[in-house]
mmCIF file of C-alpha atoms and ligand atoms in Angstrom:
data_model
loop_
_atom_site.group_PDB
_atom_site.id
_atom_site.type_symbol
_atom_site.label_atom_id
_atom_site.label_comp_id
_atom_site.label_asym_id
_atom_site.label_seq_id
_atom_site.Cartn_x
_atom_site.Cartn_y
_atom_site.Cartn_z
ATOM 1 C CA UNK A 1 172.704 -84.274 -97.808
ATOM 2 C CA UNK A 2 172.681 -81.303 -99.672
ATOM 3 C CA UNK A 3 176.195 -79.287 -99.973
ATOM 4 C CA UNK A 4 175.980 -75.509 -98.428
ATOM 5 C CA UNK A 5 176.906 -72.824 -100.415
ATOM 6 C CA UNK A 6 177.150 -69.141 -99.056
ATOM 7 C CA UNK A 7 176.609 -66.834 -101.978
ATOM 8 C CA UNK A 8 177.973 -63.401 -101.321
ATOM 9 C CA UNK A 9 176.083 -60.977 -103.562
ATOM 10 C CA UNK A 10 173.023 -60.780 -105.713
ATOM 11 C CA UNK A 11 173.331 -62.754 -108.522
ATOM 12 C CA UNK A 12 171.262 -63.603 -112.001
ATOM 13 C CA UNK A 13 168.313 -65.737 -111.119
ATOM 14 C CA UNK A 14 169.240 -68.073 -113.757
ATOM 15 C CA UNK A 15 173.087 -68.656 -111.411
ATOM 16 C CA UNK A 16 171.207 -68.862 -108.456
ATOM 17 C CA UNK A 17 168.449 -71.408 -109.641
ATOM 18 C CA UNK A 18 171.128 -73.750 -110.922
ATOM 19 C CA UNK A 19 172.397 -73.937 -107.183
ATOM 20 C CA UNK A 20 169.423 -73.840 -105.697
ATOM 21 C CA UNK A 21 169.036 -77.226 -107.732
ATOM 22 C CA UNK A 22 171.449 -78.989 -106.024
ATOM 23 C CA UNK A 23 173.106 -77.294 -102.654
ATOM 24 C CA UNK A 24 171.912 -75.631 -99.833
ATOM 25 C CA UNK A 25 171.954 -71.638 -100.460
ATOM 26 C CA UNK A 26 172.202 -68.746 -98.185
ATOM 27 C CA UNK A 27 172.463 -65.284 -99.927
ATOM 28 C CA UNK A 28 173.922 -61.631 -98.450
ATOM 29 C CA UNK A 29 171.129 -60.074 -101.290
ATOM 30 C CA UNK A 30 172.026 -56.824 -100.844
ATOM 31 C CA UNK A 31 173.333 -55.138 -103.707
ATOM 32 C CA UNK A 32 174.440 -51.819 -102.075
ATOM 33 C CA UNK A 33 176.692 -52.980 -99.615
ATOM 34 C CA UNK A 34 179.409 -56.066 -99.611
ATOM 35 C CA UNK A 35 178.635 -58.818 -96.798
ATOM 36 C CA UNK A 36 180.237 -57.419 -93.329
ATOM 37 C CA UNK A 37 182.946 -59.407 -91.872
ATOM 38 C CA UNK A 38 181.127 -59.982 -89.242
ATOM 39 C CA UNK A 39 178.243 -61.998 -91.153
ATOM 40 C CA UNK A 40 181.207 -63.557 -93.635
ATOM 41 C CA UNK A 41 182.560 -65.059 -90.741
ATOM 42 C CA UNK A 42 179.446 -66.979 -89.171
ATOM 43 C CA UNK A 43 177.768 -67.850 -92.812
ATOM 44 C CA UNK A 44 181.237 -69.961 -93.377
ATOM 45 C CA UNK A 45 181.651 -71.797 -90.456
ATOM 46 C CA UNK A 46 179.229 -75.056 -92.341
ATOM 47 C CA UNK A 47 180.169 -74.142 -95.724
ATOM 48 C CA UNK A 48 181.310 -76.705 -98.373
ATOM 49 C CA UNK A 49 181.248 -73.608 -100.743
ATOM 50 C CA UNK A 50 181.582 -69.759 -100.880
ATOM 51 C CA UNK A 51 180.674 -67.583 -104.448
ATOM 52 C CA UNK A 52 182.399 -64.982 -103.557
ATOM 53 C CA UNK A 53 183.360 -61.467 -105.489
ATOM 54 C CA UNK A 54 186.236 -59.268 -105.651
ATOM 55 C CA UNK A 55 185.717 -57.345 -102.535
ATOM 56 C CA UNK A 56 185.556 -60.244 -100.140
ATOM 57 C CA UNK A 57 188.590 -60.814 -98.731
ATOM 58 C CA UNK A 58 189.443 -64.517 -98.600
ATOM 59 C CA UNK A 59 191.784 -64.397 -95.961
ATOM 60 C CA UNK A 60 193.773 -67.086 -93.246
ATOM 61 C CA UNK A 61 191.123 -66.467 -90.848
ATOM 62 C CA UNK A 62 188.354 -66.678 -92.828
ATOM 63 C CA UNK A 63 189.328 -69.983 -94.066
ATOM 64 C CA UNK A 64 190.760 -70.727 -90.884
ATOM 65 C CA UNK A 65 187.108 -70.580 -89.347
ATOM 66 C CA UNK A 66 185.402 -72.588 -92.502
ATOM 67 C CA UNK A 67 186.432 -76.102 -92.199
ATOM 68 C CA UNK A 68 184.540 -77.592 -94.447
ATOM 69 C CA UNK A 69 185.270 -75.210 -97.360
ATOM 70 C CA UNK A 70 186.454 -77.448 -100.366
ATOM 71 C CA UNK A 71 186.003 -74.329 -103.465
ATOM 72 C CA UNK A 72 185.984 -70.679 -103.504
ATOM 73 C CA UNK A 73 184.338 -69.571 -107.079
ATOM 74 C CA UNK A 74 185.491 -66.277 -107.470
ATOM 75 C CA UNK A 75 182.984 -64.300 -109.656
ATOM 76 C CA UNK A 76 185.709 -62.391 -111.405
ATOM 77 C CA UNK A 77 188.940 -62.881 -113.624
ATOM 78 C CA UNK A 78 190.933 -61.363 -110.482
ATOM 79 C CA UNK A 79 191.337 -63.886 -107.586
ATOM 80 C CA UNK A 80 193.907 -60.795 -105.456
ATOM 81 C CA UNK A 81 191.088 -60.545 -102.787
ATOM 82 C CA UNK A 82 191.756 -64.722 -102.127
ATOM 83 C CA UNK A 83 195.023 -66.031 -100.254
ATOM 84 C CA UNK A 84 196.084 -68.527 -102.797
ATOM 85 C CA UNK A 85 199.059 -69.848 -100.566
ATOM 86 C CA UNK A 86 196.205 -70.656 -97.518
ATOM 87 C CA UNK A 87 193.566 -72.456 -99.473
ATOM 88 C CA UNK A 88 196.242 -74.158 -101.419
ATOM 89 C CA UNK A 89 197.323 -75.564 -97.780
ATOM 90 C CA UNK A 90 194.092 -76.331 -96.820
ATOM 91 C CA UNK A 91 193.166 -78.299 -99.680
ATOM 92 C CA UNK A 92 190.804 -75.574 -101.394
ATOM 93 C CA UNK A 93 189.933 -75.072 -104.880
ATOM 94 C CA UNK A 94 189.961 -71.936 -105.747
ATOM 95 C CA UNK A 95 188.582 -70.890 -109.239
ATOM 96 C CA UNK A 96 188.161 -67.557 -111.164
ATOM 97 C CA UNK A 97 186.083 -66.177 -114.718
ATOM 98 C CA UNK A 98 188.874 -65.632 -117.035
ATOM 99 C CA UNK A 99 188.190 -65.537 -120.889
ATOM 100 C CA UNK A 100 184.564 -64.270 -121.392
ATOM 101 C CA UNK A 101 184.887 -60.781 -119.805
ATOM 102 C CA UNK A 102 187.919 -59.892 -121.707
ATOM 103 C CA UNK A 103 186.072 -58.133 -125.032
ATOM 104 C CA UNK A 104 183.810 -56.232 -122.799
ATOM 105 C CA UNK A 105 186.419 -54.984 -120.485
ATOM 106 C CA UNK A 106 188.066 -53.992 -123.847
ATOM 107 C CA UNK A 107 185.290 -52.380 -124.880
ATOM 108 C CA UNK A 108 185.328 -49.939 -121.173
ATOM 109 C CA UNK A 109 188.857 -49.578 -121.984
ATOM 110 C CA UNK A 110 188.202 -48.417 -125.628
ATOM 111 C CA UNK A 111 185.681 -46.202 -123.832
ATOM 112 C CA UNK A 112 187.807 -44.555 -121.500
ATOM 113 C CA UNK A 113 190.636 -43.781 -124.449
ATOM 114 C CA UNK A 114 188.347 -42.161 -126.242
ATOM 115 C CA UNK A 115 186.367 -40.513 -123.328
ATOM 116 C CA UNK A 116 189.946 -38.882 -122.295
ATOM 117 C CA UNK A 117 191.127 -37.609 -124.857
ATOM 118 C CA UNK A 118 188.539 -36.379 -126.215
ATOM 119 C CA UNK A 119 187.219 -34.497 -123.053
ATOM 120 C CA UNK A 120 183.778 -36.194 -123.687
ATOM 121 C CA UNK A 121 182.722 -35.235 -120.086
ATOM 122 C CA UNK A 122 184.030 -32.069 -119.849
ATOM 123 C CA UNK A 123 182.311 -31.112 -122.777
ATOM 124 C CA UNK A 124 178.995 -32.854 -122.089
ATOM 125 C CA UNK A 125 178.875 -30.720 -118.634
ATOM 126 C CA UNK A 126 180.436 -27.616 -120.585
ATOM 127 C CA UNK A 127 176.987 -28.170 -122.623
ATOM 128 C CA UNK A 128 174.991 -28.979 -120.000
ATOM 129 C CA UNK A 129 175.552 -25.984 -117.831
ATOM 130 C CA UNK A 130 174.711 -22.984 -120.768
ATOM 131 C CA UNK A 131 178.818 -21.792 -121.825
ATOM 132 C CA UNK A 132 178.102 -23.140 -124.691
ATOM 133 C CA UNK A 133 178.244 -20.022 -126.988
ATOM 134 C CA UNK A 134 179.292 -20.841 -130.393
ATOM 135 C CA UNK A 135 181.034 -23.208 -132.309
ATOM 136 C CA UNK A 136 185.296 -22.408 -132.027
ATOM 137 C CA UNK A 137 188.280 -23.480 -133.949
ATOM 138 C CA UNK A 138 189.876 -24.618 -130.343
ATOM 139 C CA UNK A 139 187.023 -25.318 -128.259
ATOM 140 C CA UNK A 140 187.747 -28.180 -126.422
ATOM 141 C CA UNK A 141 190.229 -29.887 -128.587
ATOM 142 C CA UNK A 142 192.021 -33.192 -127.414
ATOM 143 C CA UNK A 143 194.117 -35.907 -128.591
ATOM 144 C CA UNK A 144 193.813 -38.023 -131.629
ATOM 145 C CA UNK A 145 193.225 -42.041 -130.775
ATOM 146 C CA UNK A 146 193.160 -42.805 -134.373
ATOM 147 C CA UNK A 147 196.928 -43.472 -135.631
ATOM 148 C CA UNK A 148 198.301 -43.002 -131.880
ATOM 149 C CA UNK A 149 200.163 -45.085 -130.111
ATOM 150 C CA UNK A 150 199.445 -47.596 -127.904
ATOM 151 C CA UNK A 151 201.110 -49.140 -125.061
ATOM 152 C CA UNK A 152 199.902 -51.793 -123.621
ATOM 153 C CA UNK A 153 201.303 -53.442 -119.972
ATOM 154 C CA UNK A 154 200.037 -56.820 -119.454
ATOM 155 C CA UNK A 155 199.334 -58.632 -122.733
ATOM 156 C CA UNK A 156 196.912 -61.036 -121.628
ATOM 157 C CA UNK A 157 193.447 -62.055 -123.024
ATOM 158 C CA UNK A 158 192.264 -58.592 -122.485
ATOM 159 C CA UNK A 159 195.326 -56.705 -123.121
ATOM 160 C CA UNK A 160 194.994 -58.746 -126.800
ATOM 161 C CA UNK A 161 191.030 -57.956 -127.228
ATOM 162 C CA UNK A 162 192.421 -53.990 -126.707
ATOM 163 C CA UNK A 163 195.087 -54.615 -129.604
ATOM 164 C CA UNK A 164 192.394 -55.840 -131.466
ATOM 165 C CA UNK A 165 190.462 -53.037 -131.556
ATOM 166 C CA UNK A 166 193.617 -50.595 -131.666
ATOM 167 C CA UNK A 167 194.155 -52.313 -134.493
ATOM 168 C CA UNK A 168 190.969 -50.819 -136.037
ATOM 169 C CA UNK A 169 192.144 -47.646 -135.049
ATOM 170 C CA UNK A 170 195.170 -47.678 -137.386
ATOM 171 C CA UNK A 171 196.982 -47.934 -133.735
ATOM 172 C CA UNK A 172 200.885 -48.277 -133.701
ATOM 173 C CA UNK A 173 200.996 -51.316 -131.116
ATOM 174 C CA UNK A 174 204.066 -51.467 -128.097
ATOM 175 C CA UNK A 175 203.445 -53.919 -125.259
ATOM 176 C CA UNK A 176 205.402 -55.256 -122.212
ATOM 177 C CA UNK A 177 204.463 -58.514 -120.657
ATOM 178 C CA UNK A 178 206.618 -61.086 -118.775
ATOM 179 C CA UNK A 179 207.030 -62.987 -121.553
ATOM 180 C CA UNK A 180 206.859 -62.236 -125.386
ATOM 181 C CA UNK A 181 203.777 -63.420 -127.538
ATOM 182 C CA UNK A 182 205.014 -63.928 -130.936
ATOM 183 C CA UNK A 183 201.625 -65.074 -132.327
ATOM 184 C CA UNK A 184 200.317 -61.356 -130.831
ATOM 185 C CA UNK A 185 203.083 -59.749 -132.611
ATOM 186 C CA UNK A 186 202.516 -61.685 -135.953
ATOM 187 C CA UNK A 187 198.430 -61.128 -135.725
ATOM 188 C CA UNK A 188 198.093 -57.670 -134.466
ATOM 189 C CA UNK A 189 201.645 -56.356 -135.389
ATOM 190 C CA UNK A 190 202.349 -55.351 -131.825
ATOM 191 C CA UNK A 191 205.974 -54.765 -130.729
ATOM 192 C CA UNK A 192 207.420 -56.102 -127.637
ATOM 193 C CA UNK A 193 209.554 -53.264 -125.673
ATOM 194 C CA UNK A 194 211.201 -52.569 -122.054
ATOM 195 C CA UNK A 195 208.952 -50.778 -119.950
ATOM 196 C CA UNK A 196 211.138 -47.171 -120.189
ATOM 197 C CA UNK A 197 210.519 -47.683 -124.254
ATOM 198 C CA UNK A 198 206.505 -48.086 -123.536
ATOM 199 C CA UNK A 199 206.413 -45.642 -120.735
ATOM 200 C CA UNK A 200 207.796 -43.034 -123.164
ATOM 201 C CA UNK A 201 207.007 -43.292 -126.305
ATOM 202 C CA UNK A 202 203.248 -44.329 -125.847
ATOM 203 C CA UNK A 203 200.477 -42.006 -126.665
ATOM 204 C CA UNK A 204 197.673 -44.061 -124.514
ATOM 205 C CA UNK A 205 199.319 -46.330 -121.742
ATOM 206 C CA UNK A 206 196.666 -49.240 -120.515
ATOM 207 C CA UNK A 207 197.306 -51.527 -117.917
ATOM 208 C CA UNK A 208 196.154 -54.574 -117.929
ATOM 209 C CA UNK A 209 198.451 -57.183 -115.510
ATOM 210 C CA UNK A 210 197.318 -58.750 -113.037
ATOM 211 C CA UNK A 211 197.112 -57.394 -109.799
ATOM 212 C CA UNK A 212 200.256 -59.193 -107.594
ATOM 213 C CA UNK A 213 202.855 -58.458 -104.388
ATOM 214 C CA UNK A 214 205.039 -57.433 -107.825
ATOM 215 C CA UNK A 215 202.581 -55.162 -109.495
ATOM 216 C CA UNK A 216 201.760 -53.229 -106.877
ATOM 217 C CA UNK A 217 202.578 -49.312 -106.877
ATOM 218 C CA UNK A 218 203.901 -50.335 -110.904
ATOM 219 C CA UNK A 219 203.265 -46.855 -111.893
ATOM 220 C CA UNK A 220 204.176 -44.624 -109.474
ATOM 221 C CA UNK A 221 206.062 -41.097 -110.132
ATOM 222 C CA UNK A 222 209.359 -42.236 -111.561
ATOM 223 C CA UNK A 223 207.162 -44.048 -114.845
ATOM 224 C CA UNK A 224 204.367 -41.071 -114.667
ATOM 225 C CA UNK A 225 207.639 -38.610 -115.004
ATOM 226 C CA UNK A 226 208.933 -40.729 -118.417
ATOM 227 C CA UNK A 227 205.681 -40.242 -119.972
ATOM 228 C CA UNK A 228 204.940 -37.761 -122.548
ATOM 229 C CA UNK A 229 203.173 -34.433 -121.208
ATOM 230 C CA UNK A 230 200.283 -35.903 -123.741
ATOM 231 C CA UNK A 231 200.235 -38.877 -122.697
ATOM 232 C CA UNK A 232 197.168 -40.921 -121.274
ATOM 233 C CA UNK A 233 196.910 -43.483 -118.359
ATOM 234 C CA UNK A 234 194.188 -45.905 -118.340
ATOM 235 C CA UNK A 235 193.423 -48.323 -115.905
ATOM 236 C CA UNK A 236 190.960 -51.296 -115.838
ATOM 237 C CA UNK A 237 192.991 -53.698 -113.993
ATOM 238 C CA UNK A 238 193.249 -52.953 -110.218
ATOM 239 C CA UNK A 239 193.722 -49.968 -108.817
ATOM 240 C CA UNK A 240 196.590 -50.764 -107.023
ATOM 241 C CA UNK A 241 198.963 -50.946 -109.649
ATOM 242 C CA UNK A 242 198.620 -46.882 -110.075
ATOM 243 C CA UNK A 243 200.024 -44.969 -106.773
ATOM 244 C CA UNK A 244 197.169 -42.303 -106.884
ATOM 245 C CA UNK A 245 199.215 -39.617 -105.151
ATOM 246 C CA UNK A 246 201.686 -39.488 -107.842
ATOM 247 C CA UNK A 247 198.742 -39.778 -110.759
ATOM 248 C CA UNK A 248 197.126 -37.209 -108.661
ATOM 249 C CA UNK A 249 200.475 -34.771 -108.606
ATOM 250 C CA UNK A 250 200.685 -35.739 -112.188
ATOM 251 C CA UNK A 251 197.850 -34.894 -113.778
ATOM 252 C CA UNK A 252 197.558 -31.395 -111.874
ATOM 253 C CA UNK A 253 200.635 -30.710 -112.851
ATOM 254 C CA UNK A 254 199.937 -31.165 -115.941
ATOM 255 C CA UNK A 255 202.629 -33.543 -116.193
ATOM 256 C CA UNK A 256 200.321 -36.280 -118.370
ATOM 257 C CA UNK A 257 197.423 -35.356 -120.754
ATOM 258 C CA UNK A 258 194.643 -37.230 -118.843
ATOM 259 C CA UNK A 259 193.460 -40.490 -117.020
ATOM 260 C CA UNK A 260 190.859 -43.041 -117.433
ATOM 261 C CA UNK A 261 190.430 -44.910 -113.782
ATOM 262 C CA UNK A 262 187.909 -47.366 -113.696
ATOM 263 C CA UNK A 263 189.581 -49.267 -110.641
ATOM 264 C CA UNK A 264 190.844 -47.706 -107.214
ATOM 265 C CA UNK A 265 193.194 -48.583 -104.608
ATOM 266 C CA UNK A 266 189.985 -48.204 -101.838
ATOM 267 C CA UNK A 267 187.055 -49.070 -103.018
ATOM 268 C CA UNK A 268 184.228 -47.512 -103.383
ATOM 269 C CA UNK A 269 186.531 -44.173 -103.834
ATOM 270 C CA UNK A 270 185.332 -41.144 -101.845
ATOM 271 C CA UNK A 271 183.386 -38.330 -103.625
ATOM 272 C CA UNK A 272 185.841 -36.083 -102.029
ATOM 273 C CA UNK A 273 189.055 -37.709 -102.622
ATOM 274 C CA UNK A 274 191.162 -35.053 -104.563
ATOM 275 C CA UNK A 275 191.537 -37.004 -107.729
ATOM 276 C CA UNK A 276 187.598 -36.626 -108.212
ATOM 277 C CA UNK A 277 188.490 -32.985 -108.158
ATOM 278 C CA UNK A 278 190.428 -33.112 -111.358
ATOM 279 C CA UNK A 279 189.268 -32.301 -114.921
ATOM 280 C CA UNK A 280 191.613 -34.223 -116.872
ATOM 281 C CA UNK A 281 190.670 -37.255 -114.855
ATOM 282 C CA UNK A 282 187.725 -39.324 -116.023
ATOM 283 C CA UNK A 283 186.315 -42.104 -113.127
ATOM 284 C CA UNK A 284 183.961 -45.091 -113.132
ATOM 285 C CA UNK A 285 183.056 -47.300 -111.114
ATOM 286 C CA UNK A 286 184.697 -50.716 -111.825
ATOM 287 C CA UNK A 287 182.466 -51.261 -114.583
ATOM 288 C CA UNK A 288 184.560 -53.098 -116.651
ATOM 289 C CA UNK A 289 183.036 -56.368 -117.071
ATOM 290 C CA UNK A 290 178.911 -55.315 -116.562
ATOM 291 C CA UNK A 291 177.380 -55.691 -119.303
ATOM 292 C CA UNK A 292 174.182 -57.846 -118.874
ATOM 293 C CA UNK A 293 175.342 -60.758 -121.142
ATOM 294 C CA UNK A 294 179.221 -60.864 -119.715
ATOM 295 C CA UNK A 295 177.617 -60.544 -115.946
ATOM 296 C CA UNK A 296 175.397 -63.680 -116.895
ATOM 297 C CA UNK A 297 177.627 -65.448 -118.591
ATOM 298 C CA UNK A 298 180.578 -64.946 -115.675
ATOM 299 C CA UNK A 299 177.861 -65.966 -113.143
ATOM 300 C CA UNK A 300 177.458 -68.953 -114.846
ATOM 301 C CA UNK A 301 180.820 -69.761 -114.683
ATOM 302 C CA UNK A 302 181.307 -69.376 -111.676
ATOM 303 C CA UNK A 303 178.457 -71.675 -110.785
ATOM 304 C CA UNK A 304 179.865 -74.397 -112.997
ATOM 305 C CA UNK A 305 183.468 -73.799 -111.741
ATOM 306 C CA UNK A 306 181.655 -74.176 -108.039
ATOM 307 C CA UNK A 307 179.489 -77.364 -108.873
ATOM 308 C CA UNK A 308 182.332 -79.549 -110.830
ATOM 309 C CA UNK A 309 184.297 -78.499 -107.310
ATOM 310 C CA UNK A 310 182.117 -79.645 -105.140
ATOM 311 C CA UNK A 311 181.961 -83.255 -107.394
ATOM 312 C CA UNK A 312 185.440 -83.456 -106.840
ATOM 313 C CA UNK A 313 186.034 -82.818 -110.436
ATOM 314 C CA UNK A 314 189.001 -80.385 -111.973
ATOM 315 C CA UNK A 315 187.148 -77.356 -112.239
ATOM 316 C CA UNK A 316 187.574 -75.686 -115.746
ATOM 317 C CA UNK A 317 188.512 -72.847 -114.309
ATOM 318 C CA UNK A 318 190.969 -73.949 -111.318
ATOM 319 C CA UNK A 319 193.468 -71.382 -110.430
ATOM 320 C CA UNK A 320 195.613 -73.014 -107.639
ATOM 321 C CA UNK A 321 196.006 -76.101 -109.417
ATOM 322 C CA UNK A 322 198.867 -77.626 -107.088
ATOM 323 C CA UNK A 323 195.993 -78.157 -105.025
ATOM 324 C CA UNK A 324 195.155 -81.162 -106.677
HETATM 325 C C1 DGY B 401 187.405 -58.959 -112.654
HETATM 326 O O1 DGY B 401 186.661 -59.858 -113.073
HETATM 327 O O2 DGY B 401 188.436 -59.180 -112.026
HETATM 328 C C2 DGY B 401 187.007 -57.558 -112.953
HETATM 329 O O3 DGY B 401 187.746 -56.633 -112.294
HETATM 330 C C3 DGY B 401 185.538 -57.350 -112.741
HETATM 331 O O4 DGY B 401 184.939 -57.805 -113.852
#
């Protein structure tokens, strides 16, 4: 018999054939709206698999109801939306994407450096909507990215494809990460420093840590108050690490230069939340990672993580790895 496999999303037709090949699939296809609870619930009562994606929340009792679950393939580096501790007890694999997103999510963090500071929407709708009378010594100047400095929290695989590129950029390099990385240091000339050090003397501040119990509310007012009135916050990691009432108060006060946000506490944000109201305040949505080739290629992964599961292999990608 056939394993079952409850795909949550849409997902490249190459992914899906390579399960079709060998389990039995049902698919939520819809690519505007995540699975409902509801629906989550019934599809993994039978399951010996779910491909699942950030916004499902893996929780006690949704495991509790699948009983036959043996993997969860995450489709994305983060596994925050899975209780680790649960499937761990349970005896479920749980397995993430980690490695080939990380240059494109550098690439959207690159992005939204440059996109900040230099006001690129701002003065795309300034264009756009006719004030655009002449050319002006101070019209719509910004920040420098080129010879600025960088501070980067979280120096993982991404957080080193950013230094990479900052690098380029004649960047001066400061990170802070649990532990040091000497060979990061050597390579990219990046200096390790507290987090008071970063938080103030960094020009562009980009998180990039994980999103944990310990993480969460990192930057509120107290470290949005040490940086420098021109500073810039980006974020590509999870939203919650950023307490958005303090980036909001911050950023209308003028308090920090500008902020990149491509991730959000609540997800989708609303149109009318108040940050969206801000200039200085450039938003996308959680974009990081889609480009066509990374989105295959994580699929992929994911399908591969799921399949050497379900064999009772070590999947390459295991996260809870006491589980075996
Ligand atoms: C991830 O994989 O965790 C990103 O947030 C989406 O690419």
């Amino acid at each position: 018999m056939k394993p079952k496999v409850f795909i949550t999303r849409k997902i490249p037709a190459e992914a899906l054939e390579k399960i079709k090949e060998v389990c039995e699939v049902s698919i939520w296809n819809n690519e505007d709206v995540p699975v409902p609870r509801d629906v989550l619930e019934k599809e993994v009562v039978e399951v010996d698999a779910l491909y699942s994606m950030l916004t499902d929340a893996v929780d006690e009792q949704l495991m509790e109801k699948a009983k036959n679950l043996k993997v969860v393939s995450n489709m994305a580096v983060g596994f925050n939306n899975i209780d680790l501790k649960v499937a761990t007890k349970r005896g479920i694999k749980v397995t993430n994407t980690p490695g080939v997103l990380s240059e494109t999510t550098a690439d959207l963090t690159f992005t939204l450096m440059l996109a900040t500071s230099r006001r690129l929407l701002e003065a795309s709708d300034f264009l756009r909507q006719g004030e655009w009378k002449t050319w002006s010594p101070m019209l719509l100047t910004g920040q420098d990215v080129y010879g600025a400095t960088l501070g980067i929290i979280g120096m993982g695989r991404i957080g080193e494809a950013v230094a990479r590129r900052a690098k380029g950029f004649d960047m001066n390099i400061l990170y802070h990460n649990r532990s040091r990385k000497p060979g990061t240091e050597e390579e990219l000339g990046a200096q390790y420093t507290d987090m008071e050090t970063l938080l103030k003397e960094s020009d562009f501040i980009c998180i990039m840590t994980p999103y944990t119990p310990e993480t969460h509310g990192l930057i509120g007012e107290k470290e949005l108050q040490l940086m420098k009135k021109t500073a810039i916050l980006i974020n590509t990691a999870r939203g919650g690490i950023v307490n958005e009432d303090a980036l909001y108060k911050a950023l209308k006060n003028e308090d920090i230069y500008a902020a990149g946000l491509d991730v959000f506490e609540n997800e989708p944000i609303p149109t009318d939340h108040q940050l969206l109201k801000l200039p200085n305040l450039v938003a996308l949505p959680h974009i990081g990672s889609a480009s066509i080739k990374t989105r295959t290629t994580m699929a992929n992964l994911a399908v591969e993580n799921m399949l050497q599961a379900l064999n009772g292999k070590v999947p390459p990608n295991l996260v809870n790895t006491d589980v075996m």
